[in-house]
Backbone as JSON, one array per atom type, in Angstrom:
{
  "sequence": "XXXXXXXXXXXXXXXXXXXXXXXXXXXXXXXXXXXXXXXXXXXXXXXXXXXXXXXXXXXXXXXXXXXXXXXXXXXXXXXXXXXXXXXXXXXXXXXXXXXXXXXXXXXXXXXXXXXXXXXXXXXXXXXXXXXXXXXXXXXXXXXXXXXXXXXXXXXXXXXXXXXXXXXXXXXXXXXXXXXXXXXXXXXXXXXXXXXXXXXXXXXXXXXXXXXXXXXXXXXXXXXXXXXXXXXXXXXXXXXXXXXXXXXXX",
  "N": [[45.04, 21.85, 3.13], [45.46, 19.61, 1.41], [42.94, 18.54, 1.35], [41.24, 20.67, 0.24], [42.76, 20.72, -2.41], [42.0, 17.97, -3.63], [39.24, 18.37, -3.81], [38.76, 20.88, -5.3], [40.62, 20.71, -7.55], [41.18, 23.02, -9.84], [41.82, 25.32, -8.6], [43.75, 28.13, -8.62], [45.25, 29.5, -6.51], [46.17, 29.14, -3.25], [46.44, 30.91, -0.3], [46.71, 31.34, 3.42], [45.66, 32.88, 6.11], [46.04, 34.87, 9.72], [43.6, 35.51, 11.72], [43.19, 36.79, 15.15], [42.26, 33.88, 17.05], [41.5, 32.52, 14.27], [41.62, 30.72, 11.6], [41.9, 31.82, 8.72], [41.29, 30.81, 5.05], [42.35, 31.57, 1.99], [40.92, 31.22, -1.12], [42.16, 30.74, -4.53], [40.34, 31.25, -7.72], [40.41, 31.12, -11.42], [38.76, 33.92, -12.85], [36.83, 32.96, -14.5], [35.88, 30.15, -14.14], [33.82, 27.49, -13.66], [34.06, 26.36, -11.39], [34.15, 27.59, -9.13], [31.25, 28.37, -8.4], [30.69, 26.67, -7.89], [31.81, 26.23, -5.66], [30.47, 27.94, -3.63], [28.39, 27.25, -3.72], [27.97, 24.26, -2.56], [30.46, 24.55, -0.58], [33.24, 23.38, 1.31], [33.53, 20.17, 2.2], [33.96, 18.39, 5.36], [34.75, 14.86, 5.45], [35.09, 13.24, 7.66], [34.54, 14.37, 9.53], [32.09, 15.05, 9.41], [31.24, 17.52, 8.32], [30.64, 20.56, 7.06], [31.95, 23.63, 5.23], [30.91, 26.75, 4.4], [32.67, 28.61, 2.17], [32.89, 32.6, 1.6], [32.34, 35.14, -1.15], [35.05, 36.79, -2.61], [35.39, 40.34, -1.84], [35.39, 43.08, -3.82], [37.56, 45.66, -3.25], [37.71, 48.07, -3.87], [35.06, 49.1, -4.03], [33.21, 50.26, -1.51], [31.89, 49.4, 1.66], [29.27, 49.38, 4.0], [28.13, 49.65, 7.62], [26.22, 48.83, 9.45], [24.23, 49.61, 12.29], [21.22, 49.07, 13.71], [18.0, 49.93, 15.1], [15.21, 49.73, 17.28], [13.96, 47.65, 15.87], [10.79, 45.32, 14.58], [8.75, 43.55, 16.57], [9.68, 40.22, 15.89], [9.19, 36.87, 14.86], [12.52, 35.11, 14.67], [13.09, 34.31, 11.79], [11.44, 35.12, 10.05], [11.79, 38.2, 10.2], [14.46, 38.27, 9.72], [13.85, 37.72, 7.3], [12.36, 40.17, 6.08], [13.69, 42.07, 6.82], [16.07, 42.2, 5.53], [15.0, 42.24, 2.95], [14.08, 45.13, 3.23], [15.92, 46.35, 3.47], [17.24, 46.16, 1.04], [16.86, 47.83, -0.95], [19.02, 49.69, -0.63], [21.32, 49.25, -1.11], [22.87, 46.26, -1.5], [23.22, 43.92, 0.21], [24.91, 41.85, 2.56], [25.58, 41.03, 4.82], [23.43, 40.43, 7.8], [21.86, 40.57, 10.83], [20.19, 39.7, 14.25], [20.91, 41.4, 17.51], [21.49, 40.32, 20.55], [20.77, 40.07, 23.81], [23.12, 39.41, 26.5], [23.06, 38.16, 28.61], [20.8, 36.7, 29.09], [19.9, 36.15, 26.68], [17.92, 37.2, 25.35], [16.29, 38.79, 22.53], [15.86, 41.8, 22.06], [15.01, 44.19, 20.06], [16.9, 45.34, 18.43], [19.58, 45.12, 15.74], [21.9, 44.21, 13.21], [23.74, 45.04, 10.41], [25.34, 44.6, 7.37], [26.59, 46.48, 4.09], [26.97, 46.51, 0.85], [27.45, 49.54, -1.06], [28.17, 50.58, -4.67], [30.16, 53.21, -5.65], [28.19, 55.82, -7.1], [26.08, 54.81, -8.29], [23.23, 54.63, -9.46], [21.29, 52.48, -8.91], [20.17, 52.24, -6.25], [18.86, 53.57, -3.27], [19.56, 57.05, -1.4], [20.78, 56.3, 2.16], [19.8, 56.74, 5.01], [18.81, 58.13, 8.21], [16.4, 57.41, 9.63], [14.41, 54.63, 8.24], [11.88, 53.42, 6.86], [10.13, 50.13, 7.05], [9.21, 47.37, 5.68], [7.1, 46.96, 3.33], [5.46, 48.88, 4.51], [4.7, 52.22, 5.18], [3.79, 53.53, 7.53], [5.09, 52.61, 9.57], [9.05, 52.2, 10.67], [12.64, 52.0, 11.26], [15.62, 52.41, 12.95], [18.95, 53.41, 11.95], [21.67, 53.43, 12.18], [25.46, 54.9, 11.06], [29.1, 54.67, 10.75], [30.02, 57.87, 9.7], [27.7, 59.19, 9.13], [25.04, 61.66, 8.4], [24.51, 64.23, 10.35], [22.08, 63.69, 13.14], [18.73, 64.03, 15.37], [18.65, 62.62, 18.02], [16.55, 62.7, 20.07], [14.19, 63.37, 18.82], [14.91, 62.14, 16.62], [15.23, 63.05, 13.77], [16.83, 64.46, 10.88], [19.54, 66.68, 10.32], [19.97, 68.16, 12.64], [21.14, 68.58, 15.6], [20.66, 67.32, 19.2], [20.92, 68.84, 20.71], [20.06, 70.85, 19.75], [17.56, 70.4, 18.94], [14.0, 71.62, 18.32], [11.74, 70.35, 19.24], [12.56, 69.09, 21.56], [13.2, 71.44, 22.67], [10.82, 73.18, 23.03], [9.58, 71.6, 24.88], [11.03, 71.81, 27.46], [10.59, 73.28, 30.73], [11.15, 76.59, 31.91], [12.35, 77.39, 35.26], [12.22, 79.6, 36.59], [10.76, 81.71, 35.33], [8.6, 79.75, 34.81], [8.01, 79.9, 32.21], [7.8, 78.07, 29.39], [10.1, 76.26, 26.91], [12.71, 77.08, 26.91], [15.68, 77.38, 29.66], [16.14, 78.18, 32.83], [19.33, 78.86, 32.94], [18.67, 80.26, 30.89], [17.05, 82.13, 30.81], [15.79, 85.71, 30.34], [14.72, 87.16, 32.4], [16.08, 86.47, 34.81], [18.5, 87.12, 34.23], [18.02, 89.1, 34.47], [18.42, 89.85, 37.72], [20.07, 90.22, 40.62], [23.08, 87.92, 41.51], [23.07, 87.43, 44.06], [22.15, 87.59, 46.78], [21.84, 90.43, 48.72], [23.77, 91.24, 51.49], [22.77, 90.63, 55.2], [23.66, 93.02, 57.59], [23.72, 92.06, 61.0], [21.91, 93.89, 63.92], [21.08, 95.34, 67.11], [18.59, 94.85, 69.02], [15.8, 96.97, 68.88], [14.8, 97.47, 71.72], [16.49, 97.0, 73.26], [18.5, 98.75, 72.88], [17.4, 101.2, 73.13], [16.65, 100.98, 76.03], [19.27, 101.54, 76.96], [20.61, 103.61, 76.25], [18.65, 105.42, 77.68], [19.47, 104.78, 80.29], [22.2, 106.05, 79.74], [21.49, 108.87, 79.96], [20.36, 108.76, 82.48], [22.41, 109.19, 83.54], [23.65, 111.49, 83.16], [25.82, 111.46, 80.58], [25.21, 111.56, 77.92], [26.15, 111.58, 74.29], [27.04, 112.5, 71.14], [28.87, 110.36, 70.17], [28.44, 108.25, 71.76], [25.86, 107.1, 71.53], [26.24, 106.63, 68.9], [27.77, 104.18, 69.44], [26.52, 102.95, 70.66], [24.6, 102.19, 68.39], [26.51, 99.92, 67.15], [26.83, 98.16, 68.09], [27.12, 94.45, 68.18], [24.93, 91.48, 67.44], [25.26, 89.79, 69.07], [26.12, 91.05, 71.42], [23.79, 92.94, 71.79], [21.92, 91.77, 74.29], [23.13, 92.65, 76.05], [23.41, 93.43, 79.96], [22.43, 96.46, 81.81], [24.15, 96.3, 84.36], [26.53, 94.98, 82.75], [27.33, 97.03, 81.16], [27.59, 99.03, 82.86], [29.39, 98.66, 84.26]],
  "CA": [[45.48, 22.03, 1.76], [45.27, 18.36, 0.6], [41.5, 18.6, 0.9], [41.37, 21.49, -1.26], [42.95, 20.19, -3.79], [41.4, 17.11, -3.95], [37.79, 18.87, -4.52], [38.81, 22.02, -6.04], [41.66, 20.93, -8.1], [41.09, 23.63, -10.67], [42.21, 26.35, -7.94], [44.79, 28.97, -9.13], [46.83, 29.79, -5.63], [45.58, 29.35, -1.84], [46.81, 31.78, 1.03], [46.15, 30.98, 4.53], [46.11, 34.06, 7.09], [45.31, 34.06, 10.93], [42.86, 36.56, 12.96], [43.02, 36.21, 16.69], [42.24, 32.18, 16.96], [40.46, 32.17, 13.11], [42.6, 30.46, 10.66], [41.16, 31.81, 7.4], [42.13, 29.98, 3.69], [41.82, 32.19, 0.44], [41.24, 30.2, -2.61], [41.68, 31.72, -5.92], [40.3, 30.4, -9.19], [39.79, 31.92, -12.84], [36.95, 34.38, -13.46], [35.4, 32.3, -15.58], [36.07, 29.31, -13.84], [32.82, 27.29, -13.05], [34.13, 25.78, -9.51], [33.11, 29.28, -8.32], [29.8, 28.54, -8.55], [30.29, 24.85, -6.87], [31.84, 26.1, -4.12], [30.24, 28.91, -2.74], [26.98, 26.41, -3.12], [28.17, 23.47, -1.66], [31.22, 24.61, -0.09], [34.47, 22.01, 1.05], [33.28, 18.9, 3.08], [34.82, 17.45, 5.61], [33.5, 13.81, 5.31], [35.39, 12.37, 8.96], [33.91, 15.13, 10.58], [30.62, 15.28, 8.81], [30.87, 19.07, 8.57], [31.11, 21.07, 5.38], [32.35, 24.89, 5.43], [29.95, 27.84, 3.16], [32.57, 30.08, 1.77], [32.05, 33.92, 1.08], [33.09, 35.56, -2.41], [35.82, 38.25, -2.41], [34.51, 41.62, -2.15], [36.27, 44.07, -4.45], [38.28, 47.07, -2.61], [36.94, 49.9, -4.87], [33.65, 49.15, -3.53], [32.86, 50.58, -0.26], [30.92, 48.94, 2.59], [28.6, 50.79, 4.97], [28.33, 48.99, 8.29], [24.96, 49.51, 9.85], [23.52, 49.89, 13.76], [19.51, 48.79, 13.79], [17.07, 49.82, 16.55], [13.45, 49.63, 17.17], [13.21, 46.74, 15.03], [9.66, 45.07, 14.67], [9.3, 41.95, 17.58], [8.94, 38.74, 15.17], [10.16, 35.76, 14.66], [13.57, 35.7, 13.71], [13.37, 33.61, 10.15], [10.44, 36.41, 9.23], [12.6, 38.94, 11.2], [15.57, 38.75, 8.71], [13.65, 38.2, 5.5], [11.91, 41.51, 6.32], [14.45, 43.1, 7.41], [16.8, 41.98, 4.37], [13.6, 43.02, 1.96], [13.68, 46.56, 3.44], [16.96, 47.21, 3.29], [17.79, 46.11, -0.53], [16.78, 49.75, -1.99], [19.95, 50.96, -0.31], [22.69, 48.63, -1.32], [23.16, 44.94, -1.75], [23.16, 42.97, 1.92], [26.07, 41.01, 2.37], [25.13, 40.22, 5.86], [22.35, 40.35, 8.32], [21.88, 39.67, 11.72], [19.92, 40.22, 15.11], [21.34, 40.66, 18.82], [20.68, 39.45, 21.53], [21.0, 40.64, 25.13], [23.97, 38.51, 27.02], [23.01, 36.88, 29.89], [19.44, 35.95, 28.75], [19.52, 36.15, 25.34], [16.45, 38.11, 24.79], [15.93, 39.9, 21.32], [15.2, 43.48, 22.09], [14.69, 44.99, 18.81], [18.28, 45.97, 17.84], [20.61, 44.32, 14.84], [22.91, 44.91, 12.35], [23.44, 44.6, 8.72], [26.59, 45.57, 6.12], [26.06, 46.84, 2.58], [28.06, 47.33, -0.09], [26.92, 50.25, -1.8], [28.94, 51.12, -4.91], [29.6, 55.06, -5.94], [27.66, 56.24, -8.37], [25.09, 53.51, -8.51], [21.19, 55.22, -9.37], [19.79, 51.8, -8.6], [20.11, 52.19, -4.81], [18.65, 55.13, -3.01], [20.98, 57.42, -0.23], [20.76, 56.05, 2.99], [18.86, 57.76, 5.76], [18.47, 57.2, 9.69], [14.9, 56.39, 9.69], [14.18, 53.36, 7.38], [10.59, 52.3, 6.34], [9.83, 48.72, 6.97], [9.56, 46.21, 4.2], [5.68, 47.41, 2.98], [4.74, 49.56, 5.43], [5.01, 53.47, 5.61], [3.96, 53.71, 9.03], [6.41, 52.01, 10.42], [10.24, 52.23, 10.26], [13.25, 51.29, 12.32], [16.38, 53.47, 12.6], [19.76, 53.11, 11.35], [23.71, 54.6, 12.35], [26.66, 53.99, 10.58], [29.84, 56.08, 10.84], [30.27, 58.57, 9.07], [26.68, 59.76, 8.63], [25.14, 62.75, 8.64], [23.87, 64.93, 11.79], [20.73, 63.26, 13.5], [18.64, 63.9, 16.38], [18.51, 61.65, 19.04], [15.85, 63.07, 20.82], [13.22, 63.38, 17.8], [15.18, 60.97, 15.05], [15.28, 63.94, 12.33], [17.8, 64.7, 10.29], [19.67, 67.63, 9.75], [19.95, 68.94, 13.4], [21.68, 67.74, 16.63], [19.53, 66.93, 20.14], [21.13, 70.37, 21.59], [19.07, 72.37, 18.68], [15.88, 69.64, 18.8], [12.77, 72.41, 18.5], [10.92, 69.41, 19.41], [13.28, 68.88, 22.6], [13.32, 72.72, 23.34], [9.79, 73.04, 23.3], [9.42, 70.28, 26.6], [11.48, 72.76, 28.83], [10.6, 74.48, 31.67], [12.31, 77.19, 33.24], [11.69, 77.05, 37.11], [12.6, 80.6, 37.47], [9.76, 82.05, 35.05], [7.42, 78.77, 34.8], [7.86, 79.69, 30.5], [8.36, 76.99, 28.59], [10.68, 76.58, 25.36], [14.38, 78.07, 27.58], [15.99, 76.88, 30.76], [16.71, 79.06, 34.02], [20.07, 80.11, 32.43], [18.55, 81.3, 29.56], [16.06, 83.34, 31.22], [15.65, 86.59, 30.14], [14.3, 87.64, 33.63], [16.96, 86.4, 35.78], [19.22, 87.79, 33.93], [18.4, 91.0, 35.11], [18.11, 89.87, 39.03], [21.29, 89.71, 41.12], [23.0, 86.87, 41.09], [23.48, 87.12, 44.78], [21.33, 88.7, 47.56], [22.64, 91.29, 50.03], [24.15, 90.25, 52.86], [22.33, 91.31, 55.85], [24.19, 93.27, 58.47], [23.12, 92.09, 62.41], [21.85, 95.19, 64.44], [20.87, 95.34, 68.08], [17.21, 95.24, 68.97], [15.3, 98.21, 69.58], [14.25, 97.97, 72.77], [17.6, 97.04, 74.25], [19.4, 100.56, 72.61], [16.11, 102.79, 73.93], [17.16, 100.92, 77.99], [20.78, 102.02, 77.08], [20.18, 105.64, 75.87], [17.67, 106.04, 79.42], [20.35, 104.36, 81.26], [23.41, 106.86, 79.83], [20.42, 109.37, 79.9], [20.38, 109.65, 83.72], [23.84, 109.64, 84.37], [24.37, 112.94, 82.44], [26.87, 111.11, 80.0], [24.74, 111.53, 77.0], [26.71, 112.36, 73.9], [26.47, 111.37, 69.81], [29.51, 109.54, 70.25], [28.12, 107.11, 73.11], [24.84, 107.08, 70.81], [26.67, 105.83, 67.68], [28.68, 103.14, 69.55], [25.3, 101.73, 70.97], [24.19, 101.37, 67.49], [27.19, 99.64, 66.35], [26.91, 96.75, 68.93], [26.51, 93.35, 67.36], [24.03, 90.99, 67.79], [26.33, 88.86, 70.25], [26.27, 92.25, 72.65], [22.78, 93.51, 72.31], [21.48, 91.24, 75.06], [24.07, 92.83, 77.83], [22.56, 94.2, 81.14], [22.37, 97.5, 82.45], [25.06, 96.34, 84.95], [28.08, 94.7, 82.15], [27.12, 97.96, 80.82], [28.31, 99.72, 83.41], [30.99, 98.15, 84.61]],
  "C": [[45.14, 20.82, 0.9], [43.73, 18.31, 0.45], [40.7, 19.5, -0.09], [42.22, 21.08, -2.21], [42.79, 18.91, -4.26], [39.94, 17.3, -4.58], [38.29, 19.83, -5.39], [40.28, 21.79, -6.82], [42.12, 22.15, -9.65], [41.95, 25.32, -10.07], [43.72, 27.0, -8.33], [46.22, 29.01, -7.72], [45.51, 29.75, -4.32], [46.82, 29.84, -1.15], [46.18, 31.48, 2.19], [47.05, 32.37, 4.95], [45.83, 33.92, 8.83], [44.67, 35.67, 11.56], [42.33, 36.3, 14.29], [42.84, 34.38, 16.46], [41.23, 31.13, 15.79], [41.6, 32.09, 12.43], [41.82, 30.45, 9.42], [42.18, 31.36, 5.9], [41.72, 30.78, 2.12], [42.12, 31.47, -0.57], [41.15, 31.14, -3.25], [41.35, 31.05, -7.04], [40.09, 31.71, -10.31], [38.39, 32.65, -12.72], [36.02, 33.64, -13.81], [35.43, 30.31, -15.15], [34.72, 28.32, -12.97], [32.87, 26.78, -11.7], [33.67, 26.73, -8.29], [32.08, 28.9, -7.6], [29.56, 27.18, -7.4], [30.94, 25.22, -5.51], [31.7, 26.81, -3.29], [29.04, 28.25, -2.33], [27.31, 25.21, -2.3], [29.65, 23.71, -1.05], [32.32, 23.59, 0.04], [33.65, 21.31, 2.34], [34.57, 18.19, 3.54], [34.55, 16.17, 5.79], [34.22, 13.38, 6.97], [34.82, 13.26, 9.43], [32.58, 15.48, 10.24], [30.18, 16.41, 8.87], [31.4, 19.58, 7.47], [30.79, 22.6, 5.76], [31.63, 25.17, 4.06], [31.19, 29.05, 2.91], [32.34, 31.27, 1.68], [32.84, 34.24, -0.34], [33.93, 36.52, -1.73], [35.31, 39.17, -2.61], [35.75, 42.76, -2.96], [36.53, 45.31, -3.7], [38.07, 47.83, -2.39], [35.64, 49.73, -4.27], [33.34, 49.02, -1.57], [31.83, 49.93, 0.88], [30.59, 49.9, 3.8], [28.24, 49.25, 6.16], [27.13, 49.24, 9.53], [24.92, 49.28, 11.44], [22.27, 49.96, 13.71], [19.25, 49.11, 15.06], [15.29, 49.73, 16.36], [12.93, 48.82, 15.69], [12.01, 45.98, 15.69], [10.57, 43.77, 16.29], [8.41, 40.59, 16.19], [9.37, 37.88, 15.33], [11.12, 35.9, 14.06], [13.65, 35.41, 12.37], [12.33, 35.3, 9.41], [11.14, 37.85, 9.6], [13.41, 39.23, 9.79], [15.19, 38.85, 7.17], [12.92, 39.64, 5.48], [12.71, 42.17, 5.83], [15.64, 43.63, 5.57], [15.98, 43.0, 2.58], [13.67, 44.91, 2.04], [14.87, 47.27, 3.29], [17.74, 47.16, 1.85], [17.86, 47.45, -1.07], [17.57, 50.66, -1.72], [21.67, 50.23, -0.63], [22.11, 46.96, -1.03], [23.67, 44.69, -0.37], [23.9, 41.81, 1.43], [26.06, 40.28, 3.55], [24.11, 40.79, 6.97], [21.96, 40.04, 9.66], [20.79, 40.67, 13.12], [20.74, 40.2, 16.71], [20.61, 40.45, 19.56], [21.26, 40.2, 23.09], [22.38, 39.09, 25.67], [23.65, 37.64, 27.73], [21.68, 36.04, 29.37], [19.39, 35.33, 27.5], [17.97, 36.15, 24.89], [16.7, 39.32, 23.59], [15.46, 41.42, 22.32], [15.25, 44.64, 21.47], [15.84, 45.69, 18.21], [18.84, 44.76, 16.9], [21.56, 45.07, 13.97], [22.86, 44.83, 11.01], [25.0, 45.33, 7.94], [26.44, 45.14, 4.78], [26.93, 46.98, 1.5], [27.17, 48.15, -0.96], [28.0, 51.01, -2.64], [28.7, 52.61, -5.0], [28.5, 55.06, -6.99], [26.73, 55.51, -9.53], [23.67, 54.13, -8.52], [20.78, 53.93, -9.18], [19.74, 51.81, -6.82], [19.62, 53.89, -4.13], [19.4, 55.24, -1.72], [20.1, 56.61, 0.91], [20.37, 57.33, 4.16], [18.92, 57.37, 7.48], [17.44, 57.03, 9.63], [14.67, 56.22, 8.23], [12.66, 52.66, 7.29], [10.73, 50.97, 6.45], [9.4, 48.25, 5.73], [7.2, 46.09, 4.22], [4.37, 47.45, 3.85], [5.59, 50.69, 5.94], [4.9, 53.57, 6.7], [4.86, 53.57, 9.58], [7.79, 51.86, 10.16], [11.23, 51.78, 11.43], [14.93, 52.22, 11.87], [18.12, 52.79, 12.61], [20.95, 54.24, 11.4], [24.43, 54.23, 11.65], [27.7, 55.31, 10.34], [30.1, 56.34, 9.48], [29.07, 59.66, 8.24], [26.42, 61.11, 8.77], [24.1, 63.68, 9.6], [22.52, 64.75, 11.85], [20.52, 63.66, 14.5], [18.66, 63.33, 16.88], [17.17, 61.72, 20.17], [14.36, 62.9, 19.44], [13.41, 62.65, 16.19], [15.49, 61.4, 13.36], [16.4, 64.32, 12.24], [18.22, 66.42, 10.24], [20.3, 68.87, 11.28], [20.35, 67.97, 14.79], [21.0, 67.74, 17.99], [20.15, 68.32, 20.67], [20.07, 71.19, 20.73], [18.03, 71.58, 18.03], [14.64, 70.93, 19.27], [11.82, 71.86, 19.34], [11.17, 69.11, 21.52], [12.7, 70.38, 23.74], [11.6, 73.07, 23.84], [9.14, 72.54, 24.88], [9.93, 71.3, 27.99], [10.76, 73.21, 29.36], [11.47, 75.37, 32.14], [11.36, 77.32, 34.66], [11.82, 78.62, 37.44], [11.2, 81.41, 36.86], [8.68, 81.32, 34.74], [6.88, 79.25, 33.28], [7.95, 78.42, 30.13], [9.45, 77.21, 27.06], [12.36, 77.18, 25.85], [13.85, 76.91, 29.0], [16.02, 78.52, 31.41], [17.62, 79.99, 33.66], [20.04, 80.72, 31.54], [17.52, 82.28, 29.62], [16.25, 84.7, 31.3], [15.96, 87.76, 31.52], [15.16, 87.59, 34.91], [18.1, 86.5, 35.48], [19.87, 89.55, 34.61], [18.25, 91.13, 37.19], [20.06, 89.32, 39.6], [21.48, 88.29, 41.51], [23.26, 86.4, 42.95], [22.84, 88.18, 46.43], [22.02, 89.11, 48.71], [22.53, 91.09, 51.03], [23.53, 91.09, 54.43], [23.36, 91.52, 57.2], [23.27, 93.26, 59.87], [22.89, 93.59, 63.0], [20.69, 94.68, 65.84], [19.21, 95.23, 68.08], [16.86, 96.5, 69.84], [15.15, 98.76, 71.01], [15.41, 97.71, 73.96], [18.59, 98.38, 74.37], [18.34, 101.51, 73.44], [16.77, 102.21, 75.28], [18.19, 101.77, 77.85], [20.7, 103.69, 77.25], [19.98, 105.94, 77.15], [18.67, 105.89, 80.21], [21.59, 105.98, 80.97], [22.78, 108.61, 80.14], [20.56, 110.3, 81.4], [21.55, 109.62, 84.34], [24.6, 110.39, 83.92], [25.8, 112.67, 81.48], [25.89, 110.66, 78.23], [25.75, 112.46, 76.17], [26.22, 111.68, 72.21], [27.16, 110.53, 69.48], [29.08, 108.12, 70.85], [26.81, 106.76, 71.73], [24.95, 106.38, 69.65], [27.26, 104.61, 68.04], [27.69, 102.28, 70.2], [24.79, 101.35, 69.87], [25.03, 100.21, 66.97], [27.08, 98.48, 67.39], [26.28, 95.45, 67.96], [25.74, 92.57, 67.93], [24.33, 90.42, 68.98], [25.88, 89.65, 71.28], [24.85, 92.45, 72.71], [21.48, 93.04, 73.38], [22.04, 92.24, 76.27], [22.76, 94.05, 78.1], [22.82, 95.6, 81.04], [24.27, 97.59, 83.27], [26.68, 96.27, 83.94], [28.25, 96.12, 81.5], [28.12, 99.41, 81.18], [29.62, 100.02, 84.07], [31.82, 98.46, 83.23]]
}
């Protein structure tokens, strides 16, 4: 406090708040108050610690911020990286901040960042916001862009308007395995639609040439009947090995 008001003695009212282990200090001065201007440029110095804090302005309420998700950004250097990047994204709102990540353990760039905008309502100098973003003068190339509350993208082909289940682009790539079409899956096959979903179960039955012994066998011992005849077919696989003799016994 005493250091603010030793530089900035012009200041209207300071508030101190705390977020997790960030002790933030809101100064307030007059609108029209030129210290504004001095201390968002040179900020407050601490001279024993030879470290001097940059301020941000207050952002007004009424004015909405959009909170971006970057991918398949260019590979550059980062200083050329953010003025790019910053450059390409002006024509959609005023950049308030800017940044690239970084992978954790390595800290390797790999073409992802962020960015937040304030874009007021009803502002014609900014154009709507889009998921794919043109690069900073160059159509070819673009770099794509989330932020909640947008509106239905693919993921699979990057176009607007349609979700990766109902990508043409996507559907197209299929195979089905059951008719080797393309453009449908298996369960959307027409064709196996109309095929059971479950093939008939085959009932075991004796082999031939063991029922013809039997028959000859009941044959010559005058005990032929269509009863005896039906109960040799009905033997299961298990049985249609037996002898002559278990037969008889």
């Amino acid at each position: 406090m005493a250091l603010i008001a030793k530089q900035f003695p012009s200041r209207i009212a300071v508030a101190t708040t705390k977020e997790g282990s960030r002790k933030i200090a809101e100064i307030n001065f007059d609108p029209s108050d030129p210290a504004i201007n001095h201390i968002l440029k040179d900020g407050i110095t601490f001279e024993n610690d030879a470290a001097r804090l940059l301020p941000c302005q207050a952002l007004d309420p009424a004015v909405p911020l959009v909170r971006l998700r970057l991918s398949n950004l260019p590979f550059l250097k980062e200083d050329i990286l953010k003025e790019h990047l910053k450059m390409s994204l002006e024509p959609y709102g005023s950049v308030l901040d800017l940044g690239i990540l970084r992978e954790s353990h390595t800290g390797t760039y790999m073409g992802t960042g962020y960015a937040i905008l304030s874009v007021p309502k009803n502002d014609n100098r900014f154009f709507p916001l889009s998921h794919h973003l043109p690069w900073y003068q160059s159509e070819d190339e673009g770099f794509y862009a989330v932020w909640s509350g947008m509106p239905t993208y693919c993921r699979y082909c990057h176009a607007e308007g349609h979700a990766v289940s109902d990508c043409p682009k996507k559907r197209s790539s299929r195979v089905c395995w059951n008719c080797r079409a393309s453009g449908h899956t298996a369960a959307e096959c027409a064709k196996s639609k109309n095929k059971p979903f479950k093939k008939a179960r085959k009932t075991p039955t004796a082999p031939q040439d063991c029922v013809d012994r039997l028959v000859r066998y009941f044959i010559g011992k005058n005990h032929v009947c269509s009863t005896t005849i039906f109960d040799i077919h009905s033997f299961s696989k298990s049985k249609s090995c037996a002898t002559e003799k278990e037969v008889r016994g």
